[in-house]
PDB file of C-alpha atoms in Angstrom:
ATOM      1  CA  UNK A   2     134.842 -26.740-243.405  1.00  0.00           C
ATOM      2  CA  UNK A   3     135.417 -29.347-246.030  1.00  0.00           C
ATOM      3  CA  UNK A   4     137.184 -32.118-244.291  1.00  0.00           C
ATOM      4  CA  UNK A   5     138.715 -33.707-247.627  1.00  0.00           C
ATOM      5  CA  UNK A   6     142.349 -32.744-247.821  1.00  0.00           C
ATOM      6  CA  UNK A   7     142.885 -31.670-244.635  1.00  0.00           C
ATOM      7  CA  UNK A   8     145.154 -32.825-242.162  1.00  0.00           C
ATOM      8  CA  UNK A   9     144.054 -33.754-238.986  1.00  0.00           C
ATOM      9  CA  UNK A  10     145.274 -34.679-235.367  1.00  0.00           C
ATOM     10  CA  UNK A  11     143.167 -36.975-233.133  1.00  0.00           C
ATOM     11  CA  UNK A  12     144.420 -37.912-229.343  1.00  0.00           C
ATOM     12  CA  UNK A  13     143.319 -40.785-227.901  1.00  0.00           C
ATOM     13  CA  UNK A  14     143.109 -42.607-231.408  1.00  0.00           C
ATOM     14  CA  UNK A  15     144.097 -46.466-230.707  1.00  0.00           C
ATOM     15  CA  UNK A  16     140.329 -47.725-229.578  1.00  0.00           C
ATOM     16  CA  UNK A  17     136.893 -46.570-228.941  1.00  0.00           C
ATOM     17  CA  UNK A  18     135.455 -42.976-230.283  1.00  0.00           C
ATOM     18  CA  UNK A  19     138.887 -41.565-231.052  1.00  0.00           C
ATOM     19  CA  UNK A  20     139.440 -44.931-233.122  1.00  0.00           C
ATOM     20  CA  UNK A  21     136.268 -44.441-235.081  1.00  0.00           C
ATOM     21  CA  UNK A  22     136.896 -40.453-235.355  1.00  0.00           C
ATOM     22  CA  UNK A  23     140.522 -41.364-236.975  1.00  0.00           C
ATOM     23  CA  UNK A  24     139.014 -44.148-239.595  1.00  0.00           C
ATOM     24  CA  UNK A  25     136.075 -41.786-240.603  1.00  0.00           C
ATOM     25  CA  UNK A  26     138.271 -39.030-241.482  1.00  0.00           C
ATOM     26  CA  UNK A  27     140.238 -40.872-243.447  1.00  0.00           C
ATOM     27  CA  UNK A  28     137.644 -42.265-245.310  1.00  0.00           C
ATOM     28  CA  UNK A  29     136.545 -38.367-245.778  1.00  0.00           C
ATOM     29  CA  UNK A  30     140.068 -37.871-247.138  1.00  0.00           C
ATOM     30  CA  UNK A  31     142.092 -36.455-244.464  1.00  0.00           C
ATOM     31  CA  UNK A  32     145.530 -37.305-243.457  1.00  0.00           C
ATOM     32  CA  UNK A  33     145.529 -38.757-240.283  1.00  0.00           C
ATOM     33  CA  UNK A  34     147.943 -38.261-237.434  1.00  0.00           C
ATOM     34  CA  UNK A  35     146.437 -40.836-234.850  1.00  0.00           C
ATOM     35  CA  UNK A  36     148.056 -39.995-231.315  1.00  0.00           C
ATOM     36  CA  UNK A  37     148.146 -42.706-228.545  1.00  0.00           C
ATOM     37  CA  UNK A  38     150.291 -43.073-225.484  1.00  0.00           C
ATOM     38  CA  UNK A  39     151.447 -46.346-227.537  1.00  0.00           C
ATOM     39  CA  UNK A  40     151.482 -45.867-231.035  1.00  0.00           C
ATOM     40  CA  UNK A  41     152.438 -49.330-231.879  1.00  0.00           C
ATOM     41  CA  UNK A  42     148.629 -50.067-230.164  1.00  0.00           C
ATOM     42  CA  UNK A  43     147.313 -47.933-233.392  1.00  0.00           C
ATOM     43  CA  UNK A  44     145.845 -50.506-235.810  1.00  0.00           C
ATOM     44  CA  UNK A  45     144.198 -48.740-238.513  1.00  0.00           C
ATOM     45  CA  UNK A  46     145.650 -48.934-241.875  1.00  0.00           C
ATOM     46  CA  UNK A  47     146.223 -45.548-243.796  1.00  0.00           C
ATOM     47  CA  UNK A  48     146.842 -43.487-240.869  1.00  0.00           C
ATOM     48  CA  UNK A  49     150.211 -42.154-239.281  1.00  0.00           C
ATOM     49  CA  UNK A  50     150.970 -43.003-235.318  1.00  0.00           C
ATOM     50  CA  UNK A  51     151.944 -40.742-233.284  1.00  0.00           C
ATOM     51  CA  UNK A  52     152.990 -41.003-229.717  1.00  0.00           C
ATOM     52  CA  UNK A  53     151.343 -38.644-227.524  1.00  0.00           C
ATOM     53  CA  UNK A  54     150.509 -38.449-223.451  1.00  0.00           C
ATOM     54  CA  UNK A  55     149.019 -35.761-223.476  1.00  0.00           C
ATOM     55  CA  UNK A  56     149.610 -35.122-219.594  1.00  0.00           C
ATOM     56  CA  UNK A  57     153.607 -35.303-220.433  1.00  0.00           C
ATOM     57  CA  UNK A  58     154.947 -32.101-221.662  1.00  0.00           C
ATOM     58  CA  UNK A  59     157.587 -33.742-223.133  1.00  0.00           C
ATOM     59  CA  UNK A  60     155.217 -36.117-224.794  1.00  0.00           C
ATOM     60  CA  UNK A  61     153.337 -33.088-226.254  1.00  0.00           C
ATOM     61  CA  UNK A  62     155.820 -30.629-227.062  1.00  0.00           C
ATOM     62  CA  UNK A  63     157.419 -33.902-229.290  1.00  0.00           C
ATOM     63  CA  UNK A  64     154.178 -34.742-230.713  1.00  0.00           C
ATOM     64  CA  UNK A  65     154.107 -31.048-232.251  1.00  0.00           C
ATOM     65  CA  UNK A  66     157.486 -30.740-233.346  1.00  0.00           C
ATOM     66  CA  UNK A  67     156.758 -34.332-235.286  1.00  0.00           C
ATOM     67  CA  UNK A  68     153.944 -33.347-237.404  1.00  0.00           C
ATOM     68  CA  UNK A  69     152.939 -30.658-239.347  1.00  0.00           C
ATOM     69  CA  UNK A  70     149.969 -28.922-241.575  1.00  0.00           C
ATOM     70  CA  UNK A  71     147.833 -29.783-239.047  1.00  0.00           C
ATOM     71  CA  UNK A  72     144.411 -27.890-239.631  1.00  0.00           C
ATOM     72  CA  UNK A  73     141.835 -30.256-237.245  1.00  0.00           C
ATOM     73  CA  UNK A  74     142.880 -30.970-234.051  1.00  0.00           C
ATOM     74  CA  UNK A  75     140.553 -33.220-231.921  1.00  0.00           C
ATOM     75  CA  UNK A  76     141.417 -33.402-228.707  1.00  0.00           C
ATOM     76  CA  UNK A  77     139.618 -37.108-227.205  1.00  0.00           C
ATOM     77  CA  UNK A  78     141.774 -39.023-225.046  1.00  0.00           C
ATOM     78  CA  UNK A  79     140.427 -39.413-221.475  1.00  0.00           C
ATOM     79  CA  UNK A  80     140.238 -41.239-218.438  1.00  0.00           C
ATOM     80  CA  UNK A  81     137.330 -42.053-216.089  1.00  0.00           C
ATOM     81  CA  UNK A  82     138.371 -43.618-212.905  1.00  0.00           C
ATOM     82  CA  UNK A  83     134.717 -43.579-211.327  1.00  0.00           C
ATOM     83  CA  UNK A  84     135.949 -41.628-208.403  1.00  0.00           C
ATOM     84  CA  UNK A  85     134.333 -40.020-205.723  1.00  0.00           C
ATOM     85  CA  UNK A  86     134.885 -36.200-204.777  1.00  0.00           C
ATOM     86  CA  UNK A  87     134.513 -37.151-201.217  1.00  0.00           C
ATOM     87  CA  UNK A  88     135.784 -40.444-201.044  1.00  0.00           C
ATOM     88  CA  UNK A  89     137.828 -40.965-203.705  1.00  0.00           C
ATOM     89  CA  UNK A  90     141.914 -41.267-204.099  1.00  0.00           C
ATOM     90  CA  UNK A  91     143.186 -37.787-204.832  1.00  0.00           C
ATOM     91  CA  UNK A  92     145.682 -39.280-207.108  1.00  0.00           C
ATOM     92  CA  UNK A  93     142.486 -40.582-209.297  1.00  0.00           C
ATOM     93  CA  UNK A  94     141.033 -36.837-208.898  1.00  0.00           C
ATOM     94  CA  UNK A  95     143.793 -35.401-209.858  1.00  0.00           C
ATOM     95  CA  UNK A  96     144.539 -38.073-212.825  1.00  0.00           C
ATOM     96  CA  UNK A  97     140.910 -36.816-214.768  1.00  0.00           C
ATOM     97  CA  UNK A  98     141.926 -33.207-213.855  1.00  0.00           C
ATOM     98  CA  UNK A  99     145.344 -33.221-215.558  1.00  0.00           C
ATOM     99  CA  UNK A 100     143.648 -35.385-218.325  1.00  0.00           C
ATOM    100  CA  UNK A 101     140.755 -33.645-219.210  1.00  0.00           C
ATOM    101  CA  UNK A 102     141.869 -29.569-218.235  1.00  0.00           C
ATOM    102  CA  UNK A 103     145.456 -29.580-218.428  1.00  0.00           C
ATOM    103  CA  UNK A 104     146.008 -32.152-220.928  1.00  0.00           C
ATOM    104  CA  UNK A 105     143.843 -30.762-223.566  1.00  0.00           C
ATOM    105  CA  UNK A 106     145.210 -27.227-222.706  1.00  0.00           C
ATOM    106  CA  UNK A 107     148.530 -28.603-223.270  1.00  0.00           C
ATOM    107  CA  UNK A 108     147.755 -30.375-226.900  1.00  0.00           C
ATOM    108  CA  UNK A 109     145.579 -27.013-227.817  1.00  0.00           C
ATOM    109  CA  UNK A 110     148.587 -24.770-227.014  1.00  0.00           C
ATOM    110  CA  UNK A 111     151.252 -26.572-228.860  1.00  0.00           C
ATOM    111  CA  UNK A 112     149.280 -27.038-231.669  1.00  0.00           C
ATOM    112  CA  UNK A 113     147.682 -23.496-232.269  1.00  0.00           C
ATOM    113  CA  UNK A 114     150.713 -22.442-234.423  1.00  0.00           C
ATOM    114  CA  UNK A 115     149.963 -24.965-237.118  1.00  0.00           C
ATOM    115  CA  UNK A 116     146.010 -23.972-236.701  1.00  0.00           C
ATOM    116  CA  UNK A 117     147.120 -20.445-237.251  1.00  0.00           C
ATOM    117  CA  UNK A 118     149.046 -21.633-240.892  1.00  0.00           C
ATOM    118  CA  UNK A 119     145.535 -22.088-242.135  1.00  0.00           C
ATOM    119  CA  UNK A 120     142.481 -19.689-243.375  1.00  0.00           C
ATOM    120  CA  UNK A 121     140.458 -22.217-241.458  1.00  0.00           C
ATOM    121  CA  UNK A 122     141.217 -24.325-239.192  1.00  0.00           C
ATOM    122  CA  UNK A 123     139.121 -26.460-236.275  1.00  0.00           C
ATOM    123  CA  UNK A 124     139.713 -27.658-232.537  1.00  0.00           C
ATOM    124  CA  UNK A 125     136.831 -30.300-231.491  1.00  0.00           C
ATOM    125  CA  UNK A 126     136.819 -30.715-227.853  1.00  0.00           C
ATOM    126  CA  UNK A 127     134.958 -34.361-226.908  1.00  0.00           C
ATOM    127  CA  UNK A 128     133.438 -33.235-223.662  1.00  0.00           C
ATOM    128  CA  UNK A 129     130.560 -34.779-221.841  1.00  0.00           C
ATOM    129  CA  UNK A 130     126.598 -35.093-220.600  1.00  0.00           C
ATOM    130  CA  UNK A 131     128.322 -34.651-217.574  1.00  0.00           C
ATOM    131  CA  UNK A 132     130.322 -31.603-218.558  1.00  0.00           C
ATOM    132  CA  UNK A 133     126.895 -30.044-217.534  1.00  0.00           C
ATOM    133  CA  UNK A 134     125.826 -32.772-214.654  1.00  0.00           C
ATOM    134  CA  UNK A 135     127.462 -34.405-211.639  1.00  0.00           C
ATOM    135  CA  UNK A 136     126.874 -37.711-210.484  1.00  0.00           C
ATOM    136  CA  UNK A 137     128.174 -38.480-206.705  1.00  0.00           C
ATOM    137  CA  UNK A 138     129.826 -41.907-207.792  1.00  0.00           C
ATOM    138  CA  UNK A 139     131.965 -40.223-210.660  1.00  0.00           C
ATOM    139  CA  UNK A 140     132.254 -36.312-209.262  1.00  0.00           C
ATOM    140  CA  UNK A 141     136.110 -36.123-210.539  1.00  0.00           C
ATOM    141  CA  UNK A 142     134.834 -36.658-214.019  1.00  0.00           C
ATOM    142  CA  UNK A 143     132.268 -34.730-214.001  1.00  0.00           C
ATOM    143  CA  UNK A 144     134.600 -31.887-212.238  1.00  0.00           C
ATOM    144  CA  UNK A 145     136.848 -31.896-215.054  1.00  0.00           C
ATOM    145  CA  UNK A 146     134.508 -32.184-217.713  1.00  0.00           C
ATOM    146  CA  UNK A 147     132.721 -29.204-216.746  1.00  0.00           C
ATOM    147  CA  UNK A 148     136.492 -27.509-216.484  1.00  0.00           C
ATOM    148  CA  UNK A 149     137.216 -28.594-219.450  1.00  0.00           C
ATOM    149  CA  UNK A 150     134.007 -27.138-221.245  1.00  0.00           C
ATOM    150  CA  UNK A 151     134.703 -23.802-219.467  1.00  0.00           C
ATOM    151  CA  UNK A 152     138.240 -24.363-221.633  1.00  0.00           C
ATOM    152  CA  UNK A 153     136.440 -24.681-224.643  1.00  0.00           C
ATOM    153  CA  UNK A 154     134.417 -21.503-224.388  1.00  0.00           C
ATOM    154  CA  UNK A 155     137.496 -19.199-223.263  1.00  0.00           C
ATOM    155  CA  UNK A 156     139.913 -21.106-226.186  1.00  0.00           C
ATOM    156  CA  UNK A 157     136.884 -20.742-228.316  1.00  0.00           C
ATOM    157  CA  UNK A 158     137.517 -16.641-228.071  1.00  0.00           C
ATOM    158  CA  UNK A 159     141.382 -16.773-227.897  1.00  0.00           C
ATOM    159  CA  UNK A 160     141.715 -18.620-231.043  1.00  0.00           C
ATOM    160  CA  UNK A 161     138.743 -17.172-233.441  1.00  0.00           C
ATOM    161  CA  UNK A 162     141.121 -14.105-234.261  1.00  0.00           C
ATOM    162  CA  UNK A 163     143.477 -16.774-236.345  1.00  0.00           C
ATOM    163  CA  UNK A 164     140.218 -18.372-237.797  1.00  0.00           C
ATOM    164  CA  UNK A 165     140.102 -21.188-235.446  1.00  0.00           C
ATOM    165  CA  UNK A 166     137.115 -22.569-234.548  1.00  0.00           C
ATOM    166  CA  UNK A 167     136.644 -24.687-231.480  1.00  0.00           C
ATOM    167  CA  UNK A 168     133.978 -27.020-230.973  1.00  0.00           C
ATOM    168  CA  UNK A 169     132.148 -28.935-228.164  1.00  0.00           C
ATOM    169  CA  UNK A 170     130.700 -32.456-228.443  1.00  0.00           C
ATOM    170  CA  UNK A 171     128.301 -33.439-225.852  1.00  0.00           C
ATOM    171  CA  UNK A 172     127.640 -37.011-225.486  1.00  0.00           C
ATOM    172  CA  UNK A 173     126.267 -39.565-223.083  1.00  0.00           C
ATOM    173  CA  UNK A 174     127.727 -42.921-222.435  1.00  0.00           C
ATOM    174  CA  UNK A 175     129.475 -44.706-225.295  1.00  0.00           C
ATOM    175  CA  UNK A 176     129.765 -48.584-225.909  1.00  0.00           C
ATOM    176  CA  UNK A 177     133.164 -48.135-225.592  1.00  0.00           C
ATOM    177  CA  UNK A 178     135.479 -50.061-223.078  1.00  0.00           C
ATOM    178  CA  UNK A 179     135.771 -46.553-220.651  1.00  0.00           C
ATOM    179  CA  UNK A 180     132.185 -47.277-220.034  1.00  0.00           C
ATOM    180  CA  UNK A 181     132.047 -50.646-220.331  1.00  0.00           C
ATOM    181  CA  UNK A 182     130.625 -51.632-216.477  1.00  0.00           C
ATOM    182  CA  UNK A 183     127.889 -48.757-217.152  1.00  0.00           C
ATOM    183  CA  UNK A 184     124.596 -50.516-217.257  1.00  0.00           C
ATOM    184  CA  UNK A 185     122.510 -47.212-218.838  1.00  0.00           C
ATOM    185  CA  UNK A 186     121.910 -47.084-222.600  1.00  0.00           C
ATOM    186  CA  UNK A 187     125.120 -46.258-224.550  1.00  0.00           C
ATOM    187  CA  UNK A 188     125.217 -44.837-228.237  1.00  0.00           C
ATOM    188  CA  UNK A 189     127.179 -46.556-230.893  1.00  0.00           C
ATOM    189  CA  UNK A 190     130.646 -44.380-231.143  1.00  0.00           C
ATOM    190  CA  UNK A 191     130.369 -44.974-235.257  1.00  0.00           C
ATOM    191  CA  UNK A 192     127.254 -43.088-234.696  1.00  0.00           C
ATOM    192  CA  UNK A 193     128.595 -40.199-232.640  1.00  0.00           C
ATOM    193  CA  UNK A 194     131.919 -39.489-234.937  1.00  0.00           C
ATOM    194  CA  UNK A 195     129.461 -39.333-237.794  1.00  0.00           C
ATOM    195  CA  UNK A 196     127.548 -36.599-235.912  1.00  0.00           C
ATOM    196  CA  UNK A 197     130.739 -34.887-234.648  1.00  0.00           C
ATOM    197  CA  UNK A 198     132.151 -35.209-238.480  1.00  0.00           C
ATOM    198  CA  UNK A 199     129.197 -33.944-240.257  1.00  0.00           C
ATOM    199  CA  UNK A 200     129.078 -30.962-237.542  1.00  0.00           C
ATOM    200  CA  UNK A 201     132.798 -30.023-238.282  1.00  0.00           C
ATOM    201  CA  UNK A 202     131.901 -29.574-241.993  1.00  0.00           C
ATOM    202  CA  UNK A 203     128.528 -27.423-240.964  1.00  0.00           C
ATOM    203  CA  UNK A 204     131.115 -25.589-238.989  1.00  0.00           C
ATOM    204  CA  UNK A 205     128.854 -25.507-236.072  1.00  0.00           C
ATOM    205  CA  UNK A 206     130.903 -24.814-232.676  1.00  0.00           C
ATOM    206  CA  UNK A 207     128.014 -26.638-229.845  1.00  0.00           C
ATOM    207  CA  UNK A 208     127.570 -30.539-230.915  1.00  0.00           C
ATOM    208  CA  UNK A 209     124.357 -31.908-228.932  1.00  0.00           C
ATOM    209  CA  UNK A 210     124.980 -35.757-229.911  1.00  0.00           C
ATOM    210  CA  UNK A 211     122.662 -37.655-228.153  1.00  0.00           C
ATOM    211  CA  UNK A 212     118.873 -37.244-226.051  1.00  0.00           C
ATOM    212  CA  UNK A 213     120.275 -36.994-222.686  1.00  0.00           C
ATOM    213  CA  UNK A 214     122.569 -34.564-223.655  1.00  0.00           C
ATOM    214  CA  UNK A 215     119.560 -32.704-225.075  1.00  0.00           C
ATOM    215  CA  UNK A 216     117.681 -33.096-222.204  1.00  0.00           C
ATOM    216  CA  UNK A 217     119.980 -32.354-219.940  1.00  0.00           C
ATOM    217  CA  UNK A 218     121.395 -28.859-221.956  1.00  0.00           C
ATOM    218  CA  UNK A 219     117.484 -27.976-221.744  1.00  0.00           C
ATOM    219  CA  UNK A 220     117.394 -28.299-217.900  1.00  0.00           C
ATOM    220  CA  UNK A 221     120.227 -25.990-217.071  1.00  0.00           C
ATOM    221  CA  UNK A 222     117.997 -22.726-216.833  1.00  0.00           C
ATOM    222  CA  UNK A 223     116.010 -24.636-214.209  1.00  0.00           C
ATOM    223  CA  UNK A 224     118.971 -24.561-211.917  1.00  0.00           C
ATOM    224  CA  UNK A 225     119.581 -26.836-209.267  1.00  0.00           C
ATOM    225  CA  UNK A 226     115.411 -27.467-208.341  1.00  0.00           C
ATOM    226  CA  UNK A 227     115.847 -29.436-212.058  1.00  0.00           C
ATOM    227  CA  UNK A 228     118.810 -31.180-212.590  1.00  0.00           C
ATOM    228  CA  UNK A 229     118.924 -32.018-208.516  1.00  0.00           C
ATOM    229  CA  UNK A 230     115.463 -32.472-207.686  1.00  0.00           C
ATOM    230  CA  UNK A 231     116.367 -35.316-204.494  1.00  0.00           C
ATOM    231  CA  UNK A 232     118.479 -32.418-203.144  1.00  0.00           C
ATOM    232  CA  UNK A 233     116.626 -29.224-204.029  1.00  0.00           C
TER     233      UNK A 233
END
């Protein structure tokens, strides 16, 4: 899909990855709606603002209503409150579930009539390494990751008959400021919405970004004995 005169919706576009996805497809020669709960925090010259929490269905349903021609959807915006599945506040479990699951249901749904006004048309879903592993000091996230890529691959049927294509980026940590107390090796998030970018016009629907993600995608058949050795 050539991304040059398209028009394209990214959430979660005031800072980090979404920020980066939002100035590269401009540069590519989209138009660029760039959603944030604040659009006045949008700071990226040549782009449109839109205001958009995407866990307020008001906030949604307005976003949709306020744009239009929309043909690339990328649904980024996140949180990552580090909490526990055990330990953890259930308002901080809840906050990644509604974030990640019902919050990029809610953008996908709203927007799949302007998808459907296109031939082509593309939904990129910015998922997770840890869509595919947990880690007992950020379970929540990893929870609804993996819920959210389970989204992807049942939206990924429901929307092919109107020639929608959704796609899945999996990616370790970022140097972005969600990750910003992680100590492991981040990738540059220029770097990964080059990747994601260059896969949208391959039109290739899995997006392995980085070698962990790699790694870890390889490990799945091995079950739990692999991915969970100190537990197995």
């Amino acid at each position: 899909m050539q991304i040059a005169g398209q028009t394209a919706l990214v959430t979660g576009a005031n800072r980090g990855l979404g920020r980066h996805l939002a100035q590269l497809l401009r540069d590519r020669g989209a138009t660029v709606y760039a959603a944030a709960r604040n659009p006045d925090s949008v700071d990226l010259p040549g782009v449109t603002p839109v205001a958009l929490d995407i866990t307020d269905p008001a906030s949604v349903a307005a976003a949709a209503s306020g744009t239009h021609d929309v043909s690339i959807l990328i649904n980024n915006a996140g949180s990552f409150t580090h909490a526990s599945l055990l330990t953890g506040d259930l308002a901080d479990i809840r906050l990644e579930i509604d974030t990640h699951f019902f919050g990029t249901l809610a953008v996908t749904r709203a927007f799949a009539p302007q998808l459907a006004e296109h031939d082509r048309s593309y939904v990129l879903n910015v998922l997770s390494v840890l869509s595919w592993l947990s880690l007992p000091d950020s379970g929540a996230y990893s929870a609804a990751k993996a819920a959210a890529w389970s989204l992807t691959n049942a939206l990924r049927q429901e929307l092919a008959p109107q020639g929608t294509r959704v796609a899945a980026l999996h990616v370790g940590y970022m140097d972005t400021d969600m990750a910003r107390n992680v100590e492991s090796a981040k990738s540059d998030p220029a770097d990964i919405a080059r990747i994601a970018l260059d896969a949208i016009e391959a039109n290739r629907t899995e997006i392995i970004a980085d070698d962990i993600s790699r790694t870890v995608l390889s490990g799945l058949s091995g079950g739990v004995a692999t991915l969970y050795p100190q537990v197995a």
